[in-house]
Short mmCIF file of C-alpha atoms in Angstrom, two decimals:
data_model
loop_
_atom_site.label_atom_id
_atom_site.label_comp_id
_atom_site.label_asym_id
_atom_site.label_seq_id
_atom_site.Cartn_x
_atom_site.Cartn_y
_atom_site.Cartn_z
CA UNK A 56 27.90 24.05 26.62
CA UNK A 57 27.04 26.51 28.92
CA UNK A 58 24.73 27.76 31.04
CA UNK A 59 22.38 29.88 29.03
CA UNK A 60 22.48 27.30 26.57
CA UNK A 61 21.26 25.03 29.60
CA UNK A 62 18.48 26.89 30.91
CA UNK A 63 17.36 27.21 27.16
CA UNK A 64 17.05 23.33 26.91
CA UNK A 65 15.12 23.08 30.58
CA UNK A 66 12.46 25.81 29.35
CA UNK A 67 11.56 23.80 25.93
CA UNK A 68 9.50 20.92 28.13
CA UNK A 69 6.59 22.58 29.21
CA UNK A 70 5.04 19.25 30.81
CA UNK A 71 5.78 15.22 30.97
CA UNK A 72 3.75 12.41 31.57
CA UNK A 73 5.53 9.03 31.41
CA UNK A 74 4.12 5.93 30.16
CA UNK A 75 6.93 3.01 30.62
CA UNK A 76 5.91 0.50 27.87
CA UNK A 77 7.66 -2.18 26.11
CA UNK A 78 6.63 -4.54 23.11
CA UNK A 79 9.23 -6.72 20.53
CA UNK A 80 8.50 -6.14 16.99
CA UNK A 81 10.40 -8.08 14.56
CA UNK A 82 13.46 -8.26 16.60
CA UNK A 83 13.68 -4.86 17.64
CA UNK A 84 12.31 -3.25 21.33
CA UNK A 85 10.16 -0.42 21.28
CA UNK A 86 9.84 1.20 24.57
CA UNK A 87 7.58 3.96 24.76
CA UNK A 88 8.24 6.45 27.19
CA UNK A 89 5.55 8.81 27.20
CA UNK A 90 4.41 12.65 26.71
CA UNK A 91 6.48 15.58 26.42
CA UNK A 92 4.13 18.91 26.13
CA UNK A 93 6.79 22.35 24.74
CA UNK A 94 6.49 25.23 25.50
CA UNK A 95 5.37 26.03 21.03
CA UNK A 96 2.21 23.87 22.33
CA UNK A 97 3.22 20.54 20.40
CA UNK A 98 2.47 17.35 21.70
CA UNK A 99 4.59 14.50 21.44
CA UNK A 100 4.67 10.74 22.30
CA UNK A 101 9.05 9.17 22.62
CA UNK A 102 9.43 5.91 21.67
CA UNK A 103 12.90 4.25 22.45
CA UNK A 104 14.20 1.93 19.28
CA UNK A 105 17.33 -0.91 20.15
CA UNK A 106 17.78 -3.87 18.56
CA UNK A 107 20.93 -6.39 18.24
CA UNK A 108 22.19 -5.10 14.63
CA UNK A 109 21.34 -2.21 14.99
CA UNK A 110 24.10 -2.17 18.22
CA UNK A 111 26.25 -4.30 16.00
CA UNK A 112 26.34 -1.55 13.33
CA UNK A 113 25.24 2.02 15.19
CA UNK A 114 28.73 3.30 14.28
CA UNK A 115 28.81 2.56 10.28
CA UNK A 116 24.89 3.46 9.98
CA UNK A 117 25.44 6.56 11.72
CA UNK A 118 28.44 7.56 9.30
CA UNK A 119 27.59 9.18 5.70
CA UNK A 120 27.21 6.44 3.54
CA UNK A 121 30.03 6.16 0.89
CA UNK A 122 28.34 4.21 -1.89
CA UNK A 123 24.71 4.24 -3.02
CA UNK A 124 24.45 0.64 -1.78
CA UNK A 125 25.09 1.55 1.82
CA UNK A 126 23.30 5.04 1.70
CA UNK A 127 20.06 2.44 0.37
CA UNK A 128 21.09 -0.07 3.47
CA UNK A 129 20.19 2.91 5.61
CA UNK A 130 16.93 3.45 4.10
CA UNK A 131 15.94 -0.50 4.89
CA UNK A 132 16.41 -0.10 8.31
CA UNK A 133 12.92 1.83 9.25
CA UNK A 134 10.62 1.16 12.38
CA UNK A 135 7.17 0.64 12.75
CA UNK A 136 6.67 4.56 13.74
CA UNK A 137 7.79 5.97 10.21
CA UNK A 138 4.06 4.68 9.20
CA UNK A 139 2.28 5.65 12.45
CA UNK A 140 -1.45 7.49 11.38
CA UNK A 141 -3.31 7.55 14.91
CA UNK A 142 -2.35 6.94 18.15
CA UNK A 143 -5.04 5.62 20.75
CA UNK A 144 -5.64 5.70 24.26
CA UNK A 145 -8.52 5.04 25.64
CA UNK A 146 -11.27 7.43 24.46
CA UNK A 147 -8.30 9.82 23.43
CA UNK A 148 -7.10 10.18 19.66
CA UNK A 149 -4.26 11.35 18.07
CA UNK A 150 -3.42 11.81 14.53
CA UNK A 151 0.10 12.00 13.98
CA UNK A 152 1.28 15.22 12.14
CA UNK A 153 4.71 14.26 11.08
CA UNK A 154 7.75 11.38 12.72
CA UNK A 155 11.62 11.92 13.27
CA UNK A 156 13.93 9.46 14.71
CA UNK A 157 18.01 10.33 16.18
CA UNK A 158 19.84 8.35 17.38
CA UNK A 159 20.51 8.43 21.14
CA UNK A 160 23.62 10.02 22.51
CA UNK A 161 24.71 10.99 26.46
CA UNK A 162 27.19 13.62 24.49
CA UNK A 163 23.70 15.30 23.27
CA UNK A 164 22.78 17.44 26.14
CA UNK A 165 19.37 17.72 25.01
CA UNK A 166 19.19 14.03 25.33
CA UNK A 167 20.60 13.47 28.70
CA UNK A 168 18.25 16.06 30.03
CA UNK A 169 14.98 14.79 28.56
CA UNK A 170 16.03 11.57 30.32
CA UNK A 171 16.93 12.84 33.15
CA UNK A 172 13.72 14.80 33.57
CA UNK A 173 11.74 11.79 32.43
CA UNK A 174 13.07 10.15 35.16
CA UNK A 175 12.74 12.54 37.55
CA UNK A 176 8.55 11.94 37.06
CA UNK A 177 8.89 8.60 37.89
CA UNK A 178 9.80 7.24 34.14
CA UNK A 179 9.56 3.35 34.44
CA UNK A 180 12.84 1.43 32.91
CA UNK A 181 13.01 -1.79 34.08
CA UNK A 182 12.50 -2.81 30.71
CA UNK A 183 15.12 -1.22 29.06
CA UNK A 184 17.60 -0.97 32.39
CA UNK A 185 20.51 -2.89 31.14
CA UNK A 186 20.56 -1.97 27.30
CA UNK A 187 23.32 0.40 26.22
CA UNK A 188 21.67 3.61 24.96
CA UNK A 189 24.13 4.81 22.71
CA UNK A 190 22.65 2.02 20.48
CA UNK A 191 19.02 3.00 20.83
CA UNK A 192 17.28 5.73 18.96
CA UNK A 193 15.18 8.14 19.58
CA UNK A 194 11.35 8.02 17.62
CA UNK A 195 9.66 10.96 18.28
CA UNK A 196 5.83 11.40 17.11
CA UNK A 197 4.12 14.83 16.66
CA UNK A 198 0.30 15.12 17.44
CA UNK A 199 -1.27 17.57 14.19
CA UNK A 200 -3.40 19.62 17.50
CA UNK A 201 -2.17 22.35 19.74
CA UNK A 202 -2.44 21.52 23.45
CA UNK A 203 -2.21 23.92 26.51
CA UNK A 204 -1.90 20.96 28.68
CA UNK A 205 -1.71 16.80 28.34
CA UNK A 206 -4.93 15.01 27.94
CA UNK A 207 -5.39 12.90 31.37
CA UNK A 208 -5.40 9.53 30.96
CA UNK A 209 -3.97 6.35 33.10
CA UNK A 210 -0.45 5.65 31.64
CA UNK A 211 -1.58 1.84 32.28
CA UNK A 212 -3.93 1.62 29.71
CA UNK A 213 -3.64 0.22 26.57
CA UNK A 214 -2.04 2.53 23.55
CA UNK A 215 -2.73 1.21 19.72
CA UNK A 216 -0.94 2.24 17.09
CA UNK A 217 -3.30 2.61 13.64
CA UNK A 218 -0.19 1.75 10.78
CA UNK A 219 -0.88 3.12 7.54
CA UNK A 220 -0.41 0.85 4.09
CA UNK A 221 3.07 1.10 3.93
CA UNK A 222 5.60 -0.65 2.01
CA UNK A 223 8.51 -3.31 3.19
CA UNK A 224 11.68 -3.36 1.56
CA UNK A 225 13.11 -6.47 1.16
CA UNK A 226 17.27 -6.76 0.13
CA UNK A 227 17.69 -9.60 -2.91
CA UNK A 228 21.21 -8.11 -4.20
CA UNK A 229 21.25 -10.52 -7.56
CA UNK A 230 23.75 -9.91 -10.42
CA UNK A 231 22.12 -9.50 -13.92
CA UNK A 232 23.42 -9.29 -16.93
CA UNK A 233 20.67 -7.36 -19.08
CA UNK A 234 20.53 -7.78 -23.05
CA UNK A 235 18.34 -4.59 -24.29
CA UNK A 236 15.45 -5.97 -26.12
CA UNK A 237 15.56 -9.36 -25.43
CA UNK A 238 13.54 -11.83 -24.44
CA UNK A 239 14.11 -13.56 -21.69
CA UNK A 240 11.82 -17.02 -21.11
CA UNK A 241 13.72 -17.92 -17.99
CA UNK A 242 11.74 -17.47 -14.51
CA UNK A 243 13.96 -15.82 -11.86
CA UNK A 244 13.51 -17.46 -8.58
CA UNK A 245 14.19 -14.26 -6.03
CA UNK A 246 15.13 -14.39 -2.31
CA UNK A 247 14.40 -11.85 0.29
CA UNK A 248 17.01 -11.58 2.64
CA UNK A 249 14.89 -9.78 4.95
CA UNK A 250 11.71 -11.67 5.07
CA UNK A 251 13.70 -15.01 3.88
CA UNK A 252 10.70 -15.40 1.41
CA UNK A 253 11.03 -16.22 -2.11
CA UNK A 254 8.83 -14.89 -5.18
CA UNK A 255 8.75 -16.07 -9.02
CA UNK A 256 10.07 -13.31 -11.76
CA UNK A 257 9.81 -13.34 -15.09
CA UNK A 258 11.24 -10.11 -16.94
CA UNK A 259 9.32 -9.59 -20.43
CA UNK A 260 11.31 -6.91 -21.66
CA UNK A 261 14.64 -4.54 -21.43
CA UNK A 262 14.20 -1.07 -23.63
CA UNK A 263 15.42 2.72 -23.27
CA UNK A 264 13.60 5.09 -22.58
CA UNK A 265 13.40 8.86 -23.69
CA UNK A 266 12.38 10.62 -20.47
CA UNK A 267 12.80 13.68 -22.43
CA UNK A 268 10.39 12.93 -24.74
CA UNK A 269 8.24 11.45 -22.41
CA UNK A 270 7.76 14.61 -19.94
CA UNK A 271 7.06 16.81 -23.26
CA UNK A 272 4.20 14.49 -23.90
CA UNK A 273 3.14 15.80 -19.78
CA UNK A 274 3.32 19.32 -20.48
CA UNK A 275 1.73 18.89 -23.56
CA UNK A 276 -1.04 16.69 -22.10
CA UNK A 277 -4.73 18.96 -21.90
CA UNK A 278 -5.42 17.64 -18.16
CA UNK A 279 -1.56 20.25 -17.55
CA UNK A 280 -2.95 22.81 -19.54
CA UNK A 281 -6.51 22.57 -17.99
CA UNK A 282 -4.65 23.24 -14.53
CA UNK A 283 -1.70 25.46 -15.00
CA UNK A 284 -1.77 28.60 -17.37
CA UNK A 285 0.77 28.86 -20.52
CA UNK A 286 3.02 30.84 -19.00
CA UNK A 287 3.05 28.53 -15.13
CA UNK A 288 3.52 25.73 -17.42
CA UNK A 289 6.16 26.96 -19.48
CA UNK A 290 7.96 28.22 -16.19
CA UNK A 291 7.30 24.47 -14.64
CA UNK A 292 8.86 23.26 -17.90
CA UNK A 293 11.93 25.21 -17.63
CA UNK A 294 12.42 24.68 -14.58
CA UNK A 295 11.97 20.66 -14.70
CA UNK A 296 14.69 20.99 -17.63
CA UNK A 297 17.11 23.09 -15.89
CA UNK A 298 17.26 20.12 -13.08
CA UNK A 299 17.09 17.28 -15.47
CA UNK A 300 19.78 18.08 -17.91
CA UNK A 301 22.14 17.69 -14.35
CA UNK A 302 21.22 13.96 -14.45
CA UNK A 303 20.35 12.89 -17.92
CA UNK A 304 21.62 15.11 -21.23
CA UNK A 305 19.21 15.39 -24.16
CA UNK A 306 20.48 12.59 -26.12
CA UNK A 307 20.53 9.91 -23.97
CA UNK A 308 17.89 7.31 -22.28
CA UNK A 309 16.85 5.32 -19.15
CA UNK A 310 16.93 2.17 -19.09
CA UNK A 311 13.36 0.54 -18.52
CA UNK A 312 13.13 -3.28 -17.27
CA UNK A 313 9.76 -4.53 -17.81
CA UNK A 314 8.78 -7.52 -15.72
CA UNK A 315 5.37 -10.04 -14.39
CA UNK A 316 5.06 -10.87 -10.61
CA UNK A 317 3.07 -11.28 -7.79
CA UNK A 318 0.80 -8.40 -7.11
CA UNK A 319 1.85 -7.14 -3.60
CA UNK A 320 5.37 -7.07 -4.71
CA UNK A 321 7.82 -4.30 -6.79
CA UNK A 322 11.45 -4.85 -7.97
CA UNK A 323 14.35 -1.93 -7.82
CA UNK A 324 17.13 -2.48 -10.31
CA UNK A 325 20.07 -0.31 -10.42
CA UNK A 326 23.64 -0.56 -12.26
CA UNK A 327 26.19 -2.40 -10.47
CA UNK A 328 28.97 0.15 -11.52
CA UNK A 329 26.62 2.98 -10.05
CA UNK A 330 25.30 1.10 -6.44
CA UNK A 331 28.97 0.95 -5.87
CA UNK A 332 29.96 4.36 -6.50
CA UNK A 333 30.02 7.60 -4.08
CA UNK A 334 26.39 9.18 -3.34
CA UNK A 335 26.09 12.72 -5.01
CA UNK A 336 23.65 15.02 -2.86
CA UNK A 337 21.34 17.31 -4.46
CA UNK A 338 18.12 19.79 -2.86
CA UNK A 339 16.67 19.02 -6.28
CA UNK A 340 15.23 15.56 -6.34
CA UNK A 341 13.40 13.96 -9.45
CA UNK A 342 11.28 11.24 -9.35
CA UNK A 343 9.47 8.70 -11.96
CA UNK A 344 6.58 6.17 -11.80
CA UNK A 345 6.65 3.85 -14.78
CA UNK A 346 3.15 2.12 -15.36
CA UNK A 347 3.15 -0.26 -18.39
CA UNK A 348 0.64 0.03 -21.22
CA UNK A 349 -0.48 -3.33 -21.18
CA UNK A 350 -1.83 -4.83 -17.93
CA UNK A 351 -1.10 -8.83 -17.82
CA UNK A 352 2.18 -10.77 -18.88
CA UNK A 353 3.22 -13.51 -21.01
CA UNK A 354 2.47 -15.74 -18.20
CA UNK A 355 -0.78 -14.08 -17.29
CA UNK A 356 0.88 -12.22 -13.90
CA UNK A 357 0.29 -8.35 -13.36
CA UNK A 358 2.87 -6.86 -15.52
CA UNK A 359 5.42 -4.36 -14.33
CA UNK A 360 7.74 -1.80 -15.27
CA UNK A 361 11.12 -0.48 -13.37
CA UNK A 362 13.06 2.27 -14.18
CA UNK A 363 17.40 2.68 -13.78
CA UNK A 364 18.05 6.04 -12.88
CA UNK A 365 21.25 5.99 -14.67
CA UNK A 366 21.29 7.56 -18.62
CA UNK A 367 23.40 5.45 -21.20
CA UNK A 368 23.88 6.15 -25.10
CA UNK A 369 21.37 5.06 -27.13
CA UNK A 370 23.72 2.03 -29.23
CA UNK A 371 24.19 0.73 -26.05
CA UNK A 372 23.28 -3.46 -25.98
CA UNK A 373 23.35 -4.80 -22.62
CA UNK A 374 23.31 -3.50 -19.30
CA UNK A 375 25.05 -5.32 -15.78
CA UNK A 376 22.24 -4.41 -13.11
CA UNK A 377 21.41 -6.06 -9.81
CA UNK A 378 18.27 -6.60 -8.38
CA UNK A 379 18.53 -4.68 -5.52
CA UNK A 380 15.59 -5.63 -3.47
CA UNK A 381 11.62 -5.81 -3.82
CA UNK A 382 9.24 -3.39 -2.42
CA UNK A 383 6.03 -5.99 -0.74
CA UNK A 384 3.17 -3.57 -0.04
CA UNK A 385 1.94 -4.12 3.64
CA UNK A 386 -1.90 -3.27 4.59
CA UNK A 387 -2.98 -1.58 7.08
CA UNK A 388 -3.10 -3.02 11.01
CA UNK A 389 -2.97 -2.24 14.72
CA UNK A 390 0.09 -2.58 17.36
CA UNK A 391 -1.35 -2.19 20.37
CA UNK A 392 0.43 -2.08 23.70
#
C-alpha cells in the first residue's frame, strides 16, 4: 500500500448516505448499511451478511474447494440478495442491475476505508457493534440507472426487497447404488438437511444417454436453421464439439436417472467417485436440461429426468451415485425492512 494507491481508493466514493438497518433471515443478520454513489455514476445499496456457521467455517469456505462436494457446499450457502429484482423506498424504485458478495476483511484497504467513511456520516452500528467482521460479508447491489447524485429520501423509512422466483437448494447426501435399466418399485423417503423436510421419490428409470447424438438432432432441428445461417451453425457446431470432446469422447454416454416427485422440487445426482475428487476449472462451461417425453409417472406424480455429468462406457451395468440434494423452487415475495 501506498499513498497513491490511497488517494485512488478515497476518489472512487463520490457520495454516501447511510441507512443502519437490521433484520434476521433464516439465521443469518442482514444489516444494510446504505448508499454509496462512484465517481463511474453507479449506484449501490451494502448489505452486511454474518451468521453463526458461517463464523464457524469463514476460513474453509473462503479456501478453494478441494473436492466437487465442498466446491457444491459453497454454492448452498447463498443470501437472500443473490435473487434481489427491485429495491423500494418510499416512492423511489430500483431495479437491480447485477449482485456481488466478498467477504469482509480489515487487511482489504478498500474495506476498512468504506467503513471508515461510512462511519464518518454518521453510519448507525449498534446492531452489528459486537460481531467480528472478519466473519461477515460484504453484499453489494448495483442499481441498472446512472445517477449524478443520491435520490433523497429519509433513511428511516421502510426499504422492501421484491425477490425473484428463485430456487433453494436443499443437501440430502444419500448413497445409491444404480442398476442401468432397472426398475425400481421402492419409494425413496428423502431428507433435507437444510429445510429438515422430507419428500417421497420414486425413480422410474436409469439409461445412458448419447449427448452426442442428441445435440446433432439440435443443429439439425429447422427452428436452428430458421435462426442461424449454414455456415453460423456449422461454426456453432464446431465449436460446441471442440469443448465437448474435453468432457465426454464420442463413444461414450451420460448417465440419465429418470424419476416422479412433488412438483416444486428437482433432484441432483452425481457419482460418488467424482463428488469426491479434485474440481477441474474450465472458461468453457456446458450445460444440459433434460425434460422427459412423457409427462406423469407410474404413480401418477410429474415425472422427471436428471442428468450425471460424468461419461461411462456404454457395457457399463450399474452406477454408485448419491443424491446430492434437491432443488425446491421458491415464488416470488417481499422482505421488507
Amino acid at each position: 500500500m501506498n499513498f497513491k494507491r490511497l488517494k485512488y481508493e478515497l476518489s472512487q466514493i463520490k457520495d454516501i448516505k447511510p441507512i443502519g438497518k437490521t433484520i434476521e433471515i433464516n439465521d443469518a443478520l442482514y444489516h444494510v448499511m446504505g448508499m454509496i454513489l462512484n465517481k463511474d455514476k453507479n449506484l449501490q445499496l451494502l448489505i452486511l451478511k454474518y451468521n453463526d456457521e458461517y463464523s464457524e467455517n469463514n476460513d474453509q469456505l473462503n479456501e478453494l474447494p478441494n473436492t466437487n462436494r465442498s466446491a457444491h457446499y459453497q454454492r448452498s450457502i447463498e443470501s437472500f440478495a443473490d435473487s434481489v429484482e427491485k429495491v423500494k423506498i418510499g416512492n423511489l424504485e430500483f431495479i437491480i442491475k447485477e449482485s456481488s458478495q466478498e467477504q469482509c476483511r480489515f487487511k482489504e484497504h478498500y474495506m476498512t476505508i468504506l467503513f471508515i467513511r461510512f462511519l464518518l456520516y454518521g453510519w448507525n452500528t449498534e446492531d452489528i457493534d459486537t460481531l467480528d467482521i472478519d466473519h461477515m460479508k460484504l453484499i453489494t447491489l448495483t442499481f441498472n440507472e446512472n445517477f449524478c447524485e443520491i435520490p433523497n429520501f429519509n433513511s428511516f423509512m421502510p426499504i422492501c426487497f421484491s425477490i425473484r422466483q428463485n430456487f433453494e437448494q436443499n443437501l440430502v447426501e444419500l448413497p445409491l447404488d444404480l442398476n442401468i435399466g432397472s426398475d425400481y418399485p421402492d419409494e425413496l423417503l428423502v431428507y433435507g438437511k437444510n429445510d429438515n423436510k422430507k419428500h417421497l421419490i420414486y425413480i422410474n428409470q436409469v439409461y445412458l444417454c448419447d449427448m452426442w447424438l442428441e445435440m446433432e438432432k439440435v443443429f439439425d432441428h429447422m427452428k436452428m436453421k430458421e435462426i442461424f445461417t449454414d455456415e453460423e451453425l456449422e461454426h456453432k457446431k464446431t465449436e460446441f464439439e471442440n469443448i465437448f470432446l474435453k468432457v465426454c469422447p464420442k463413444d461414450m454416454y451420460y448417465p440419465v436417472v429418470k424419476y416422479e416427485c412433488e412438483d416444486e422440487i428437482s433432484l441432483e445426482f452425481y457419482s460418488r467417485k467424482w463428488l469426491d475428487t479434485k474440481p477441474v476449472y474450465s472458461d468453457n462451461l456446458i450445460g444440459f436440461i433434460m425434460k422427459s417425453n412423457e409427462s406423469i409417472g407410474k404413480r401418477g406424480l410429474k415425472l422427471k429426468e436428471a442428468l450425471i455429468e460424468e461419461p461411462v462406457t456404454h457395457d457399463i451395468s450399474k452406477i454408485e451415485v448419491e443424491l446430492f440434494c434437491y432443488n425446491k423452487i421458491l415464488k416470488e415475495y417481499e422482505i421488507v425492512i
